[in-house]
CSV table of C-alpha atoms in Angstrom, one decimal:
chain,number,residue,atom,x,y,z
A,1,UNK,CA,177.6,135.8,-20.2
A,2,UNK,CA,180.2,134.3,-22.5
A,3,UNK,CA,179.7,130.9,-20.8
A,4,UNK,CA,176.0,131.1,-21.4
A,5,UNK,CA,176.6,131.9,-25.1
A,6,UNK,CA,179.0,129.0,-25.5
A,7,UNK,CA,176.5,126.6,-23.9
A,8,UNK,CA,173.7,127.9,-26.3
A,9,UNK,CA,176.0,127.5,-29.3
A,10,UNK,CA,176.9,124.0,-28.2
A,11,UNK,CA,173.3,123.1,-27.7
A,12,UNK,CA,172.4,124.5,-31.1
A,13,UNK,CA,175.2,122.4,-32.7
A,14,UNK,CA,173.9,119.3,-30.9
A,15,UNK,CA,170.4,120.0,-32.2
A,16,UNK,CA,171.6,120.6,-35.7
A,17,UNK,CA,173.6,117.4,-35.6
A,18,UNK,CA,170.6,115.4,-34.4
A,19,UNK,CA,168.4,117.0,-37.0
A,20,UNK,CA,170.9,116.2,-39.8
A,21,UNK,CA,170.9,112.6,-38.7
A,22,UNK,CA,167.1,112.2,-38.5
A,23,UNK,CA,166.0,114.3,-41.4
A,24,UNK,CA,166.7,111.8,-44.2
A,25,UNK,CA,165.0,108.8,-42.4
A,26,UNK,CA,162.1,111.1,-41.5
A,27,UNK,CA,161.7,112.0,-45.2
A,28,UNK,CA,161.9,108.4,-46.2
A,29,UNK,CA,159.3,107.4,-43.6
A,30,UNK,CA,156.9,110.1,-44.6
A,31,UNK,CA,157.3,109.4,-48.3
A,32,UNK,CA,157.5,105.6,-48.5
A,33,UNK,CA,155.4,104.7,-45.5
A,34,UNK,CA,152.9,107.4,-44.7
A,35,UNK,CA,152.6,108.7,-48.3
A,36,UNK,CA,152.4,105.3,-50.0
A,37,UNK,CA,149.9,103.8,-47.4
A,38,UNK,CA,147.7,106.9,-47.6
A,39,UNK,CA,147.7,106.7,-51.4
A,40,UNK,CA,146.9,103.0,-51.2
A,41,UNK,CA,144.0,103.7,-48.8
A,42,UNK,CA,142.4,106.3,-51.1
A,43,UNK,CA,143.0,104.1,-54.2
A,44,UNK,CA,141.0,101.2,-52.6
A,45,UNK,CA,137.8,103.3,-53.0
A,46,UNK,CA,138.6,104.4,-56.6
A,47,UNK,CA,138.7,103.0,-60.1
A,48,UNK,CA,141.1,103.8,-62.9
A,49,UNK,CA,139.9,103.9,-66.5
A,50,UNK,CA,141.9,103.1,-69.6
A,51,UNK,CA,143.0,106.8,-69.8
A,52,UNK,CA,144.4,106.8,-66.3
A,53,UNK,CA,141.6,108.9,-64.9
A,54,UNK,CA,140.4,108.0,-61.4
A,55,UNK,CA,136.9,108.1,-60.0
A,56,UNK,CA,135.3,107.3,-56.7
A,57,UNK,CA,133.4,103.9,-56.7
A,58,UNK,CA,132.8,103.4,-53.0
A,59,UNK,CA,133.0,99.7,-51.9
A,60,UNK,CA,132.8,98.3,-55.4
A,61,UNK,CA,136.4,97.0,-55.2
A,62,UNK,CA,135.7,95.2,-52.0
A,63,UNK,CA,132.6,93.6,-53.5
A,64,UNK,CA,134.8,92.3,-56.3
A,65,UNK,CA,137.2,90.8,-53.8
A,66,UNK,CA,134.5,88.9,-51.9
A,67,UNK,CA,132.9,87.7,-55.1
A,68,UNK,CA,136.3,86.3,-56.2
A,69,UNK,CA,136.7,84.5,-52.8
A,70,UNK,CA,133.2,83.1,-53.0
A,71,UNK,CA,133.8,81.9,-56.5
A,72,UNK,CA,136.9,79.9,-55.5
A,73,UNK,CA,139.3,82.1,-57.4
A,74,UNK,CA,143.1,82.6,-57.1
A,75,UNK,CA,142.6,84.8,-54.0
A,76,UNK,CA,140.9,82.0,-52.1
A,77,UNK,CA,143.7,79.6,-53.0
A,78,UNK,CA,146.2,82.2,-51.7
A,79,UNK,CA,144.3,82.7,-48.4
A,80,UNK,CA,144.1,78.9,-47.8
A,81,UNK,CA,147.8,78.4,-48.5
A,82,UNK,CA,148.8,81.3,-46.2
A,83,UNK,CA,146.6,79.9,-43.4
A,84,UNK,CA,148.0,76.4,-43.9
A,85,UNK,CA,151.6,77.7,-43.9
A,86,UNK,CA,151.0,79.5,-40.6
A,87,UNK,CA,149.2,76.4,-39.1
A,88,UNK,CA,152.1,74.2,-40.0
A,89,UNK,CA,154.6,76.7,-38.6
A,90,UNK,CA,152.6,76.9,-35.3
A,91,UNK,CA,151.8,73.3,-34.6
A,92,UNK,CA,154.6,71.4,-36.3
A,93,UNK,CA,157.6,73.8,-36.8
A,94,UNK,CA,157.6,75.6,-33.4
A,95,UNK,CA,157.7,72.4,-31.3
A,96,UNK,CA,160.6,71.2,-33.6
A,97,UNK,CA,162.4,74.5,-33.2
A,98,UNK,CA,162.3,74.2,-29.4
A,99,UNK,CA,163.3,70.5,-29.4
A,100,UNK,CA,166.2,71.0,-31.7
A,101,UNK,CA,167.2,74.2,-29.8
A,102,UNK,CA,167.1,72.2,-26.6
A,103,UNK,CA,169.4,69.5,-28.1
A,104,UNK,CA,171.9,72.3,-29.1
A,105,UNK,CA,171.6,73.9,-25.7
A,106,UNK,CA,172.3,70.6,-24.0
A,107,UNK,CA,175.0,69.7,-26.6
A,108,UNK,CA,173.5,66.3,-27.2
A,109,UNK,CA,175.2,63.8,-29.5
A,110,UNK,CA,175.3,65.1,-33.1
A,111,UNK,CA,174.5,68.7,-32.1
A,112,UNK,CA,177.4,70.0,-34.2
A,113,UNK,CA,176.1,68.2,-37.3
A,114,UNK,CA,172.6,69.5,-36.7
A,115,UNK,CA,173.9,73.0,-36.3
A,116,UNK,CA,175.9,72.8,-39.5
A,117,UNK,CA,173.1,71.5,-41.6
A,118,UNK,CA,170.6,74.0,-40.3
A,119,UNK,CA,172.9,77.0,-40.4
A,120,UNK,CA,174.4,76.2,-43.9
A,121,UNK,CA,171.9,78.4,-45.8
A,122,UNK,CA,172.8,81.4,-43.7
A,123,UNK,CA,176.4,81.3,-45.0
A,124,UNK,CA,175.1,82.6,-48.4
A,125,UNK,CA,172.5,85.2,-49.3
A,126,UNK,CA,168.9,84.0,-49.5
A,127,UNK,CA,168.8,84.7,-53.2
A,128,UNK,CA,171.8,82.5,-53.9
A,129,UNK,CA,170.4,79.7,-51.7
A,130,UNK,CA,167.1,79.9,-53.6
A,131,UNK,CA,168.9,79.6,-57.0
A,132,UNK,CA,170.9,76.6,-55.8
A,133,UNK,CA,167.8,74.9,-54.4
A,134,UNK,CA,166.0,75.6,-57.7
A,135,UNK,CA,168.7,74.1,-59.8
A,136,UNK,CA,169.0,71.1,-57.6
A,137,UNK,CA,165.2,70.4,-57.7
A,138,UNK,CA,164.8,71.0,-61.4
A,139,UNK,CA,167.9,69.4,-62.7
A,140,UNK,CA,170.1,67.4,-60.3
A,141,UNK,CA,167.3,65.6,-58.5
A,142,UNK,CA,165.5,64.3,-61.6
A,143,UNK,CA,168.8,63.2,-63.1
A,144,UNK,CA,169.7,61.4,-60.0
A,145,UNK,CA,166.4,59.4,-59.8
A,146,UNK,CA,166.4,58.7,-63.6
A,147,UNK,CA,169.9,57.3,-63.3
A,148,UNK,CA,168.6,55.0,-60.6
A,149,UNK,CA,166.1,53.5,-63.0
A,150,UNK,CA,163.1,55.8,-62.8
A,151,UNK,CA,161.4,56.4,-66.1
A,152,UNK,CA,160.6,60.0,-65.2
A,153,UNK,CA,160.6,62.3,-62.2
A,154,UNK,CA,158.3,65.3,-61.8
A,155,UNK,CA,159.6,68.8,-61.6
A,156,UNK,CA,158.7,69.5,-58.0
A,157,UNK,CA,158.6,73.3,-58.5
A,158,UNK,CA,156.5,73.2,-61.6
A,159,UNK,CA,154.2,70.3,-61.0
A,160,UNK,CA,151.0,71.7,-59.5
A,161,UNK,CA,150.7,68.7,-57.2
A,162,UNK,CA,154.1,69.3,-55.6
A,163,UNK,CA,154.8,73.0,-56.0
A,164,UNK,CA,153.3,74.2,-52.8
A,165,UNK,CA,154.8,71.4,-50.7
A,166,UNK,CA,158.3,72.1,-52.2
A,167,UNK,CA,158.2,75.8,-51.5
A,168,UNK,CA,156.8,75.1,-48.0
A,169,UNK,CA,159.7,72.7,-47.3
A,170,UNK,CA,162.2,75.3,-48.4
A,171,UNK,CA,160.7,78.0,-46.2
A,172,UNK,CA,160.7,75.7,-43.1
A,173,UNK,CA,164.3,74.8,-43.8
A,174,UNK,CA,165.4,78.4,-43.9
A,175,UNK,CA,163.3,79.4,-40.9
A,176,UNK,CA,165.1,76.8,-38.7
A,177,UNK,CA,168.3,78.8,-38.9
A,178,UNK,CA,166.9,81.9,-37.1
A,179,UNK,CA,165.2,79.8,-34.5
A,180,UNK,CA,168.3,77.8,-33.7
A,181,UNK,CA,170.1,81.1,-33.0
A,182,UNK,CA,167.5,82.8,-30.9
A,183,UNK,CA,166.1,79.9,-28.8
A,184,UNK,CA,169.5,78.5,-27.6
A,185,UNK,CA,170.6,82.0,-26.7
A,186,UNK,CA,167.5,82.4,-24.6
A,187,UNK,CA,168.1,79.0,-22.9
A,188,UNK,CA,171.7,80.0,-22.2
A,189,UNK,CA,170.3,82.9,-20.1
A,190,UNK,CA,168.6,80.5,-17.7
A,191,UNK,CA,170.5,80.5,-14.4
A,192,UNK,CA,172.5,77.3,-13.8
A,193,UNK,CA,171.0,77.1,-10.3
A,194,UNK,CA,167.5,76.7,-11.7
A,195,UNK,CA,168.6,73.8,-14.0
A,196,UNK,CA,170.6,72.2,-11.2
A,197,UNK,CA,167.6,72.3,-8.9
A,198,UNK,CA,165.6,70.5,-11.5
A,199,UNK,CA,168.2,67.8,-11.8
A,200,UNK,CA,168.3,67.3,-8.0
A,201,UNK,CA,164.5,67.0,-8.0
A,202,UNK,CA,164.9,64.2,-10.6
A,203,UNK,CA,163.2,65.8,-13.6
A,204,UNK,CA,163.6,64.0,-16.9
A,205,UNK,CA,164.2,65.6,-20.3
A,206,UNK,CA,160.5,66.1,-21.1
A,207,UNK,CA,159.8,67.5,-17.6
A,208,UNK,CA,162.7,69.9,-17.9
A,209,UNK,CA,161.6,71.2,-21.3
A,210,UNK,CA,157.9,71.5,-20.3
A,211,UNK,CA,158.2,72.8,-16.7
A,212,UNK,CA,161.5,74.7,-16.8
A,213,UNK,CA,162.7,75.6,-20.3
A,214,UNK,CA,159.4,76.6,-21.8
A,215,UNK,CA,158.2,79.0,-19.1
A,216,UNK,CA,161.6,80.7,-19.0
A,217,UNK,CA,161.8,81.2,-22.8
A,218,UNK,CA,158.1,81.9,-23.2
A,219,UNK,CA,158.7,85.7,-24.0
A,220,UNK,CA,160.9,84.6,-27.0
A,221,UNK,CA,158.2,82.2,-28.1
A,222,UNK,CA,155.6,84.9,-27.8
A,223,UNK,CA,157.7,87.2,-30.0
A,224,UNK,CA,157.9,84.6,-32.7
A,225,UNK,CA,154.2,83.7,-32.4
A,226,UNK,CA,153.0,87.3,-32.6
A,227,UNK,CA,155.3,88.5,-35.4
A,228,UNK,CA,154.5,85.3,-37.4
A,229,UNK,CA,150.8,86.0,-37.0
A,230,UNK,CA,151.2,89.7,-38.0
A,231,UNK,CA,153.0,88.5,-41.2
A,232,UNK,CA,150.5,85.8,-42.0
A,233,UNK,CA,149.2,87.5,-45.2
A,234,UNK,CA,152.3,89.5,-46.2
A,235,UNK,CA,155.0,86.8,-46.2
A,236,UNK,CA,155.5,85.7,-49.9
A,237,UNK,CA,158.1,83.1,-49.0
A,238,UNK,CA,160.6,82.1,-51.7
A,239,UNK,CA,158.1,82.3,-54.6
A,240,UNK,CA,159.6,85.3,-56.2
A,241,UNK,CA,163.1,83.7,-56.3
A,242,UNK,CA,161.7,80.5,-57.7
A,243,UNK,CA,159.1,81.7,-60.2
A,244,UNK,CA,159.5,85.5,-60.5
A,245,UNK,CA,155.8,86.4,-61.1
A,246,UNK,CA,154.6,83.2,-62.9
A,247,UNK,CA,154.2,80.7,-60.1
A,248,UNK,CA,151.6,77.8,-60.5
A,249,UNK,CA,148.3,78.9,-58.9
A,250,UNK,CA,148.5,76.0,-56.4
A,251,UNK,CA,151.7,77.5,-54.9
A,252,UNK,CA,150.3,81.0,-54.4
A,253,UNK,CA,150.0,82.7,-51.0
A,254,UNK,CA,148.5,86.1,-50.2
A,255,UNK,CA,151.8,88.0,-50.0
A,256,UNK,CA,152.8,86.6,-53.4
A,257,UNK,CA,149.3,87.1,-54.8
A,258,UNK,CA,149.4,90.9,-54.0
A,259,UNK,CA,152.9,91.2,-55.4
A,260,UNK,CA,152.2,89.3,-58.6
A,261,UNK,CA,149.0,91.1,-59.2
A,262,UNK,CA,150.9,94.4,-59.0
A,263,UNK,CA,153.8,93.4,-61.1
A,264,UNK,CA,151.8,91.5,-63.8
A,265,UNK,CA,149.3,94.4,-64.2
A,266,UNK,CA,149.3,95.5,-67.9
A,267,UNK,CA,148.1,98.9,-66.8
A,268,UNK,CA,147.0,100.7,-63.6
A,269,UNK,CA,143.4,99.6,-63.9
A,270,UNK,CA,143.9,96.6,-61.5
A,271,UNK,CA,145.7,98.7,-58.8
A,272,UNK,CA,142.5,99.7,-56.9
A,273,UNK,CA,141.6,96.0,-56.5
A,274,UNK,CA,145.0,95.2,-55.1
A,275,UNK,CA,144.9,98.2,-52.8
A,276,UNK,CA,141.4,97.1,-51.5
A,277,UNK,CA,142.8,93.6,-50.9
A,278,UNK,CA,145.6,94.9,-48.8
A,279,UNK,CA,143.3,97.1,-46.9
A,280,UNK,CA,140.9,94.2,-46.1
A,281,UNK,CA,143.8,92.1,-44.8
A,282,UNK,CA,145.0,95.0,-42.7
A,283,UNK,CA,141.6,95.5,-41.1
A,284,UNK,CA,141.4,91.8,-40.3
A,285,UNK,CA,144.9,91.0,-39.2
A,286,UNK,CA,145.8,94.1,-37.1
A,287,UNK,CA,143.1,93.8,-34.3
A,288,UNK,CA,143.6,90.0,-34.3
A,289,UNK,CA,147.4,90.4,-33.8
A,290,UNK,CA,146.8,92.7,-30.8
A,291,UNK,CA,144.3,90.2,-29.4
A,292,UNK,CA,146.6,87.3,-29.9
A,293,UNK,CA,149.4,89.3,-28.1
A,294,UNK,CA,147.0,90.0,-25.2
A,295,UNK,CA,146.1,86.4,-24.9
A,296,UNK,CA,149.7,85.2,-25.0
A,297,UNK,CA,150.7,87.7,-22.3
A,298,UNK,CA,147.6,87.3,-20.2
A,299,UNK,CA,147.4,83.5,-20.0
A,300,UNK,CA,151.0,82.4,-20.7
A,301,UNK,CA,153.2,80.8,-18.1
A,302,UNK,CA,155.3,83.0,-15.8
A,303,UNK,CA,158.5,82.1,-14.1
A,304,UNK,CA,160.3,84.0,-11.3
A,305,UNK,CA,163.6,83.1,-9.8
């Protein structure tokens, strides 16, 4: 009888310990995820007057959004830039990630220099790296070109013709660091026997990458592809660090647009429109993300060894 009581007390203590560990994260999850998203969902179908009173307006906020897109407003620019960023990441950056990762994996000539240059931003916080890059582009770079005889040099972060390209370059540079950590580690997990068999069969570098490396690291590629697609309209990039909430319109993307619209709002009257924008994007991106994941897993290469 005493042993049974001891076991019950021990079990109760274990449950209390687990409960004490989980209760705070559970409260945060319910408050800042479920609560905030539920409130945002309801707000998308409401309007707020100057006194702060809310009223139900149906799909009026959604009609405003589509009218703004049709009129070629800031939201349309943001959508185009977000899609362009993802297209560049998919068709240009991802092949480069794999190629550079393969060079590091094979320890080709200059691999240490490549690793140092790419990994350099990870030694500091992203905010500090953004400030250094901003100071370099706005001050050091123009001074360097003017000293070389140029009459003037544009501010690449403020000039509308260069702002988007400059922020895109910075985002790509930072994204290389993560890829050159994950992909080489995935390649290192490939059995030496598989690679040796390819060498004995006389495969060249391109054939090894295409027929051996890619199929075996395909799950990692799928993870990057799907998570990137899911964040296509939420990633604001380095715009907040560069501009706070006053970026040139040509540099906007959807993630930054939603954030800037919220932070620049003089009152709560614009919040329903922002909530409706987020809801529209969620309805569009969520099923597409699962569909893309299905296609990647269904029709992607498989490798067994």
